[in-house]
PDB file of C-alpha atoms in Angstrom:
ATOM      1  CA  UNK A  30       0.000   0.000   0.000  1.00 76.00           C
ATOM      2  CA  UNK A  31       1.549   3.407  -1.137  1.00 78.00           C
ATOM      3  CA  UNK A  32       2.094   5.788   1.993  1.00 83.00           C
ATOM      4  CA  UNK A  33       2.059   9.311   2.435  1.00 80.00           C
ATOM      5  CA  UNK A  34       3.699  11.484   4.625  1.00 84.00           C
ATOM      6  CA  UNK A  35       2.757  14.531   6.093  1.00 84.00           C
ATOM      7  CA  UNK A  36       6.381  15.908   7.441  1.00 82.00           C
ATOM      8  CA  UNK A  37       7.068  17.280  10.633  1.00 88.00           C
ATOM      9  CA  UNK A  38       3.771  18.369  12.514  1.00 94.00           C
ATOM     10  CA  UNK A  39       4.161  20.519  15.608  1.00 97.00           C
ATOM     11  CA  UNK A  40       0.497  21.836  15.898  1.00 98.00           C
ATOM     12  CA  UNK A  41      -2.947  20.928  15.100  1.00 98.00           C
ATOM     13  CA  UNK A  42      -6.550  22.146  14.909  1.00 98.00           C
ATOM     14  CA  UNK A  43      -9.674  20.034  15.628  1.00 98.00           C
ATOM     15  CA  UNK A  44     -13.229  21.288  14.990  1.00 98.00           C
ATOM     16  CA  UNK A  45     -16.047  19.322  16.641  1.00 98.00           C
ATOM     17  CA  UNK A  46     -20.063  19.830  17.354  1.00 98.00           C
ATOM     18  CA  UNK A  47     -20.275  17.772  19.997  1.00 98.00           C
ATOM     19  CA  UNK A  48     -18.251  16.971  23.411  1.00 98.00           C
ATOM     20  CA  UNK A  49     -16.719  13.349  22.563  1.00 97.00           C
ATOM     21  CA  UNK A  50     -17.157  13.558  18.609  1.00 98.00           C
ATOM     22  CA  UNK A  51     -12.951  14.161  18.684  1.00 98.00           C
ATOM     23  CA  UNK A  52     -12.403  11.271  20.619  1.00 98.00           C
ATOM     24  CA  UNK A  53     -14.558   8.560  18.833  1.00 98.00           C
ATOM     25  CA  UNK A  54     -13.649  10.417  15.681  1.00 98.00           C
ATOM     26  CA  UNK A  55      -9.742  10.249  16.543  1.00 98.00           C
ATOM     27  CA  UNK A  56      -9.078   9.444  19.597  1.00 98.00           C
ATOM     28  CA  UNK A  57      -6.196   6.927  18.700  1.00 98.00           C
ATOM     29  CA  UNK A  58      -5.252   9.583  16.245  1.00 98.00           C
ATOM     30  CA  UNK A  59      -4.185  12.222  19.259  1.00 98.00           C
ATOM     31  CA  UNK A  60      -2.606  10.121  21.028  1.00 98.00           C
ATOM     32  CA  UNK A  61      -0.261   8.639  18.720  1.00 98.00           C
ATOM     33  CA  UNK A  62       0.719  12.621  17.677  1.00 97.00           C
ATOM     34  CA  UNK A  63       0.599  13.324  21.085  1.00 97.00           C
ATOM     35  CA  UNK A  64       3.109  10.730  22.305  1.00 96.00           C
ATOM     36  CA  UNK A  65       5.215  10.980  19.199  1.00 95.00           C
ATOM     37  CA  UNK A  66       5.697  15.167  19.166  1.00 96.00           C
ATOM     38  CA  UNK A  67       6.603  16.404  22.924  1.00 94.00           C
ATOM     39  CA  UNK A  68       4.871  19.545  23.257  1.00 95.00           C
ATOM     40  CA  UNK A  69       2.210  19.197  20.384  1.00 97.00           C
ATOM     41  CA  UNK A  70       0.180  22.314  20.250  1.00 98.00           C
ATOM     42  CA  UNK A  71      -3.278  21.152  20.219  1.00 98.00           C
ATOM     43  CA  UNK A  72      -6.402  23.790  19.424  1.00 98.00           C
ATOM     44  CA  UNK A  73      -9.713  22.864  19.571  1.00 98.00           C
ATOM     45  CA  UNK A  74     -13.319  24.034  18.995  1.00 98.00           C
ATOM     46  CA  UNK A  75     -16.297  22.402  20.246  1.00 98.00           C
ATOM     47  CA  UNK A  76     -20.101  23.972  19.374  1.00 98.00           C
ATOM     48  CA  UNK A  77     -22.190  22.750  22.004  1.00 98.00           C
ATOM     49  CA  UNK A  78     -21.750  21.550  25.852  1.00 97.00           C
ATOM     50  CA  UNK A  79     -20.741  24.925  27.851  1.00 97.00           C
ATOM     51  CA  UNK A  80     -21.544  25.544  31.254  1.00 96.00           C
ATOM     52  CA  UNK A  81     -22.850  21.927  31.214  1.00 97.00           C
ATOM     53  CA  UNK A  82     -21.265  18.570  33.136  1.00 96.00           C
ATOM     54  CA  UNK A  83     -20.317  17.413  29.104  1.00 97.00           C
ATOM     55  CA  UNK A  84     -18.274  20.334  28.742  1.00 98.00           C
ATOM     56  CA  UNK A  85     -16.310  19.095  31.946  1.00 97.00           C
ATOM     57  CA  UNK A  86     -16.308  15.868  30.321  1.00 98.00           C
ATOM     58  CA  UNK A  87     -14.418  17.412  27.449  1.00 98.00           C
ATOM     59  CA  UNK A  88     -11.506  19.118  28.836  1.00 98.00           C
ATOM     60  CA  UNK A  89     -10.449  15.938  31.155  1.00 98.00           C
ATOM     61  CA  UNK A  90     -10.922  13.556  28.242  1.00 98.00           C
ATOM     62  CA  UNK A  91      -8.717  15.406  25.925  1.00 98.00           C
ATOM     63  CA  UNK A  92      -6.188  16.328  28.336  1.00 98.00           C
ATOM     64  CA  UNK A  93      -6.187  12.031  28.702  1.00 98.00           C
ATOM     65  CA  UNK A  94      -6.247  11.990  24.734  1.00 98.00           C
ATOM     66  CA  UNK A  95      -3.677  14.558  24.323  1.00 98.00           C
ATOM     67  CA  UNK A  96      -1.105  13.631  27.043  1.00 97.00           C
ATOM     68  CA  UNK A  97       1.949  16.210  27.418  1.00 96.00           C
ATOM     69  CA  UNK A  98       0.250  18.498  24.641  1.00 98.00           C
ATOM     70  CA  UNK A  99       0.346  22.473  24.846  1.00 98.00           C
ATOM     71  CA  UNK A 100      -4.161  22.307  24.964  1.00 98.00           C
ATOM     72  CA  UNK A 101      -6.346  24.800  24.299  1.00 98.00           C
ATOM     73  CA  UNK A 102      -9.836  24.117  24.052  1.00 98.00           C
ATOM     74  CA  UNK A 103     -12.974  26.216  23.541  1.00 98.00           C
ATOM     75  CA  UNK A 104     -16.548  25.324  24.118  1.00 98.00           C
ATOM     76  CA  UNK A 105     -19.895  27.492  23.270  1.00 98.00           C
ATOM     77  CA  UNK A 106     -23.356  26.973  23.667  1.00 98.00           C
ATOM     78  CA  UNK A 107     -24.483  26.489  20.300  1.00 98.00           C
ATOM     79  CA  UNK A 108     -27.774  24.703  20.950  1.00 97.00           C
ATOM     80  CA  UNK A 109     -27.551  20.600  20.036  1.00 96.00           C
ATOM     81  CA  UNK A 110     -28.715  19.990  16.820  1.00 96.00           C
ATOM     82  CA  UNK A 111     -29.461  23.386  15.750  1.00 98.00           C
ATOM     83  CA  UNK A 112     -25.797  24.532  14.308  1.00 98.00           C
ATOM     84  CA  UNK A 113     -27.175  25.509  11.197  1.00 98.00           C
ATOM     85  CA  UNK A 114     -29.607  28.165  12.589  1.00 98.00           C
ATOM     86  CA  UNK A 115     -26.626  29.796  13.983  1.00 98.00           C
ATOM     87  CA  UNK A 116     -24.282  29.733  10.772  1.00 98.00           C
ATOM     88  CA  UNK A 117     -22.837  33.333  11.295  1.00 98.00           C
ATOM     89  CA  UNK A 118     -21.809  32.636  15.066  1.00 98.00           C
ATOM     90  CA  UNK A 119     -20.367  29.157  13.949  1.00 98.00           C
ATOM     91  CA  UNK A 120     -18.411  31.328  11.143  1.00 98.00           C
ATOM     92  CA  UNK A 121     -16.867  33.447  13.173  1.00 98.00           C
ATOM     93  CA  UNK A 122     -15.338  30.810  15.582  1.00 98.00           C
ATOM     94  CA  UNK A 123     -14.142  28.529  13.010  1.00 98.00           C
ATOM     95  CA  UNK A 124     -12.617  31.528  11.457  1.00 98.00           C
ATOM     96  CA  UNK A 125     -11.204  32.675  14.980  1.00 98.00           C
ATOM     97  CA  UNK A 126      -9.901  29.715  15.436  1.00 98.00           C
ATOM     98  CA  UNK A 127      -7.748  29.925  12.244  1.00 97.00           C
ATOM     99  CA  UNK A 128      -6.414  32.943  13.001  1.00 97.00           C
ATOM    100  CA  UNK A 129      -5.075  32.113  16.137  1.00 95.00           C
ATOM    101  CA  UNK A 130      -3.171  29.069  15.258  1.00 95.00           C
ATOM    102  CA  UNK A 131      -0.510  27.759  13.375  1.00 95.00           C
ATOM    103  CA  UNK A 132      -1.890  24.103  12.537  1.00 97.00           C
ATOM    104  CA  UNK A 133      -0.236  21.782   9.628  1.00 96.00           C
ATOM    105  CA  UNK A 134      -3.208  19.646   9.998  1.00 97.00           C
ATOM    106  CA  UNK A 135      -7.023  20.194  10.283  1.00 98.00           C
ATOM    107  CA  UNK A 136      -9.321  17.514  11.452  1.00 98.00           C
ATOM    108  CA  UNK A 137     -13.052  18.319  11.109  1.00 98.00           C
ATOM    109  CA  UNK A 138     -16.308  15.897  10.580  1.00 98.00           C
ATOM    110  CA  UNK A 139     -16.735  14.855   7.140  1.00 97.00           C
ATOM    111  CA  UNK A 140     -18.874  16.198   4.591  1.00 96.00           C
ATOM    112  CA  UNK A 141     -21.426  12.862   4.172  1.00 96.00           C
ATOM    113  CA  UNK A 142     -22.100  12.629   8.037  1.00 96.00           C
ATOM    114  CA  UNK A 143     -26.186  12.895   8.251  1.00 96.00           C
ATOM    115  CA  UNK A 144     -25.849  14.915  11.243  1.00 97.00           C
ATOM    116  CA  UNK A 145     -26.567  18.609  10.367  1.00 97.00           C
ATOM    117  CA  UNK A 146     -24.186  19.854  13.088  1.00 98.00           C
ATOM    118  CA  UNK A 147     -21.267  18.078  12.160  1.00 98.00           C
ATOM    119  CA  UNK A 148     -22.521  18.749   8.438  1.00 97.00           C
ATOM    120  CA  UNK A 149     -22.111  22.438   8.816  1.00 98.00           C
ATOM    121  CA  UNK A 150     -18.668  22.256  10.367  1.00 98.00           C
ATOM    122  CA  UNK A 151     -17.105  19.891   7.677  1.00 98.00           C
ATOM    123  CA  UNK A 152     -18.775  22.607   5.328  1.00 97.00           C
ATOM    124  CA  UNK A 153     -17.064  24.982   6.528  1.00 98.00           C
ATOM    125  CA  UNK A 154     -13.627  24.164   7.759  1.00 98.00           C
ATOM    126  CA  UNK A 155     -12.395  24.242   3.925  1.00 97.00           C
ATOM    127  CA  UNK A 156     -13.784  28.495   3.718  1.00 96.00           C
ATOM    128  CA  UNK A 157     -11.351  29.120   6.531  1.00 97.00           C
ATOM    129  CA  UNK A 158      -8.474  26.526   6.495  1.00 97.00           C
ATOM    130  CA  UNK A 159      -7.900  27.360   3.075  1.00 95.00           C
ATOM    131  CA  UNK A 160      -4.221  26.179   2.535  1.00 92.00           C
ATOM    132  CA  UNK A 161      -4.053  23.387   5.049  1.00 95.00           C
ATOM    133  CA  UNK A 162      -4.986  19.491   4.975  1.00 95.00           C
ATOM    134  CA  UNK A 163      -8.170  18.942   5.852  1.00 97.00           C
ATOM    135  CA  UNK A 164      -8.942  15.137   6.886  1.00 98.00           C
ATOM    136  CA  UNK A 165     -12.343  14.187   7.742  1.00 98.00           C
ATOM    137  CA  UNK A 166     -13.070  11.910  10.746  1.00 98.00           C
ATOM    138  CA  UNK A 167     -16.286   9.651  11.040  1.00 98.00           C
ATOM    139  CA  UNK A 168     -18.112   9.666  14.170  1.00 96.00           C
ATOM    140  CA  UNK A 169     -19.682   5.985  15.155  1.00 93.00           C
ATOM    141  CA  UNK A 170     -23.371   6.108  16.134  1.00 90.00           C
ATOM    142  CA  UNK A 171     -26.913   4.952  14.806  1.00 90.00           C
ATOM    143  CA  UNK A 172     -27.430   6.744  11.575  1.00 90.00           C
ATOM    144  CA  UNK A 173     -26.154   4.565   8.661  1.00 91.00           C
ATOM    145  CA  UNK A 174     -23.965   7.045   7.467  1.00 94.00           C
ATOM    146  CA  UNK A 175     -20.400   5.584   7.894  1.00 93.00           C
ATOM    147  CA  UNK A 176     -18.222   6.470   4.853  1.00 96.00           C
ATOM    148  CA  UNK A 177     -15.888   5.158   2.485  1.00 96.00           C
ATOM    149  CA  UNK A 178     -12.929   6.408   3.952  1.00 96.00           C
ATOM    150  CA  UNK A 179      -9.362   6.975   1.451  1.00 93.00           C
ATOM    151  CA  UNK A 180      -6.925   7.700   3.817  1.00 97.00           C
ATOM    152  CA  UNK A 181      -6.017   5.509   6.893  1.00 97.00           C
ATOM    153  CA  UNK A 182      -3.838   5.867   9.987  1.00 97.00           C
ATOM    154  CA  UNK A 183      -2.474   2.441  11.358  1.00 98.00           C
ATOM    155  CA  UNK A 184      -2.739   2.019  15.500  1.00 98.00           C
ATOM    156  CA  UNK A 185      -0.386   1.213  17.498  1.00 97.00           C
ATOM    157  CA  UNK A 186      -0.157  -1.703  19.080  1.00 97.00           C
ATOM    158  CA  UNK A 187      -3.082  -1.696  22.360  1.00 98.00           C
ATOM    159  CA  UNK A 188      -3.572   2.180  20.968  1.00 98.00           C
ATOM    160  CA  UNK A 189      -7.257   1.066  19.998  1.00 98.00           C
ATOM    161  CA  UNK A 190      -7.608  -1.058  23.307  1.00 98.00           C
ATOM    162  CA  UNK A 191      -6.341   2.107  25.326  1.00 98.00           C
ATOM    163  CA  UNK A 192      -9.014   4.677  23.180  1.00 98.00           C
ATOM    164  CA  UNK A 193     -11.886   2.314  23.700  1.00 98.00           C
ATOM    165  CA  UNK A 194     -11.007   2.391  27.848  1.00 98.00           C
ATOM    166  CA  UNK A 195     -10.420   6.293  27.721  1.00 98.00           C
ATOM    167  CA  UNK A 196     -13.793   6.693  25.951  1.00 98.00           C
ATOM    168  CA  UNK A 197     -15.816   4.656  28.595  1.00 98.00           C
ATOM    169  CA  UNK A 198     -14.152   6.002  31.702  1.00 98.00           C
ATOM    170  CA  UNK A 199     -14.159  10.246  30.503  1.00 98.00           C
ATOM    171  CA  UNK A 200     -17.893  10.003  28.969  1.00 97.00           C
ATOM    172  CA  UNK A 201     -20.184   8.236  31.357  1.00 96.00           C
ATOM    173  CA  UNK A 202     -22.758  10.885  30.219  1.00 96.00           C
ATOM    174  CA  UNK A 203     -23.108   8.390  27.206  1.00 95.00           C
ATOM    175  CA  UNK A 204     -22.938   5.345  28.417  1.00 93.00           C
ATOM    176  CA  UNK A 205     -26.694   5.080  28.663  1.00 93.00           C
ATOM    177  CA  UNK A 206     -26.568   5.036  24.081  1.00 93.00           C
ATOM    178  CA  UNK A 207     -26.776   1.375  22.766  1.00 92.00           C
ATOM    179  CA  UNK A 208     -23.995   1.737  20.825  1.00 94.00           C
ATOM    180  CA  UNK A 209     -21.363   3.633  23.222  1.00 96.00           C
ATOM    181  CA  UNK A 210     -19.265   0.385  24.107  1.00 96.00           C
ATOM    182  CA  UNK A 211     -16.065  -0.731  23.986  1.00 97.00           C
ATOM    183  CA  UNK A 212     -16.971  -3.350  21.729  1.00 97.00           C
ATOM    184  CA  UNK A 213     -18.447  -1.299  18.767  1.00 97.00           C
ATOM    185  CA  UNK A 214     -15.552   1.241  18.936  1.00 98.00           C
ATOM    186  CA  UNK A 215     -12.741  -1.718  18.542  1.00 98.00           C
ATOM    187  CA  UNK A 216     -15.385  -3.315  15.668  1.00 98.00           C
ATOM    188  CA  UNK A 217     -15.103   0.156  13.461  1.00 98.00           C
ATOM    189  CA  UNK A 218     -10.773   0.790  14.397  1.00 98.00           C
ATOM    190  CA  UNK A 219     -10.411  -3.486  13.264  1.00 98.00           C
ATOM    191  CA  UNK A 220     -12.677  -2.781  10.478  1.00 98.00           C
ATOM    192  CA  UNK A 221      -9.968   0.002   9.316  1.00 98.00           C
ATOM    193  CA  UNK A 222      -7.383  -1.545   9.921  1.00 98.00           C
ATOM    194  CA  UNK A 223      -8.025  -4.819   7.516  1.00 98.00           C
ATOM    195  CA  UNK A 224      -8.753  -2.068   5.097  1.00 97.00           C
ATOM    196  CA  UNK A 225      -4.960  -0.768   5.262  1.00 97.00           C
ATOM    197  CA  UNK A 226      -3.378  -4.117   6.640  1.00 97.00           C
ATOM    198  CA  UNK A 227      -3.491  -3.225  10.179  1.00 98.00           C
ATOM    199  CA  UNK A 228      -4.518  -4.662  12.976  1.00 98.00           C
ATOM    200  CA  UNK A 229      -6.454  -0.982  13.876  1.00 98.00           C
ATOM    201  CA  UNK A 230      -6.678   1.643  12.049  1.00 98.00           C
ATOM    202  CA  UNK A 231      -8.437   5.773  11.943  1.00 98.00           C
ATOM    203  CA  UNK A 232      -9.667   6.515   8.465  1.00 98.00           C
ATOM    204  CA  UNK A 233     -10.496   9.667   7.108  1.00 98.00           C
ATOM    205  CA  UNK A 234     -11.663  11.272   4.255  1.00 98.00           C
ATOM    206  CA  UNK A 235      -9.304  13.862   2.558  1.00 95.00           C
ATOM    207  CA  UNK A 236     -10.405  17.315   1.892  1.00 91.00           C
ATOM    208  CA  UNK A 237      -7.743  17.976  -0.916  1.00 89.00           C
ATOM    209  CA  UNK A 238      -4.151  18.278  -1.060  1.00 89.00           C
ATOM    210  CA  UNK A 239      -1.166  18.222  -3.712  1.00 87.00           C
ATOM    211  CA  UNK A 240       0.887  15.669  -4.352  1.00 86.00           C
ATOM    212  CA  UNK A 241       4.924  15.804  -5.619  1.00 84.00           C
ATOM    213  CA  UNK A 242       6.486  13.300  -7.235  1.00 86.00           C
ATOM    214  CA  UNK A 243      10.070  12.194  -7.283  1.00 75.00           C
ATOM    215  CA  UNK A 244      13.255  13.719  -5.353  1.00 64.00           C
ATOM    216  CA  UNK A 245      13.431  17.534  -4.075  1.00 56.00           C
TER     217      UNK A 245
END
């Protein structure tokens, strides 16, 4: 399987509607970067949650998911499920958010996810992070929505294990949903990873990006 790399990496964004769509999206994902680049800068923007026990949720599971990372993490009050009626205020934050980092890499929900939230911010993440690669994370839950994903990043070993354990013990707020379980998370990260020849795997979907061939 041909790989890509993506270079040196010293700071990322992540854009998220929900508290715990980052770590089901790419949980494995942060902490891989996280362990492998000491002092990752890691900025994130979450829609919903503030001033609520989810929000709470949110900062000690991605301090867990980021270990050792420079974190900054903002969370507003855009009502669940209703991110589109508040487009300009979304906007403005995803655009704020550009402008006060430095990220390589830009993870956002993608595009095909049936969720209108998460819809609007994979719609918009391209208007602001114009020059920067965009991947697309899938979020596990009931809607049959789950994509065909191009672009894959093998686990480390007992990586998928750990994410799975993190998940349960940092969102018990969710542990009431028929499908938030350890099992179903390690069934979609094995799934993956057959796809690439892994035992685990992340896939996303890629936004765009160039691609040079040959020596420098």
């Amino acid at each position: 399987m041909i790989r890509l790399d993506t270079g040196a990496i010293t700071e990322i964004a992540l854009l998220a509607a929900h508290c715990d769509d980052l770590a089901i999206g790419l949980g494995g994902t942060l902490l891989t970067l996280a362990e492998a680049v000491p002092g990752l800068r890691v900025r994130a923007l979450v829609l919903t949650g503030a001033g609520t026990d989810r929000a709470e949720e949110e900062r000690a599971a991605l301090e867990s998911f980021c270990p050792g990372a420079d974190l900054e993490l903002r969370i507003l009050d855009v009502p669940d499920g209703y991110a589109p009626a508040h487009w300009a205020r979304v906007k403005d934050a995803v655009g704020a958010l550009r402008r006060d980092c430095a990220a390589q890499v830009v993870f956002a929900p993608q595009r095909g996810d049936a969720h209108q939230d998460h819809r609007l911010l994979a719609e918009l993440a391209p208007t602001e992070f114009r020059d920067h690669l965009i991947l697309g994370y899938e979020i596990l839950k009931w809607e049959n929505d789950t994509p065909q994903p191009a672009v894959f990043h093998p686990l480390p070993a007992g990586c998928a294990e750990r994410k799975a354990t993190l998940l349960m013990k940092h969102y018990p707020s969710q542990r009431n949903r028929d499908w938030f379980d350890e099992q179903s998370f390690l069934a979609l990260s094995r799934l993956r990873g057959v796809q690439c020849r892994a035992q685990h795997a992340e896939a996303f979907l890629l936004e765009k990006a160039t691609i040079t061939f040959g020596g420098a």
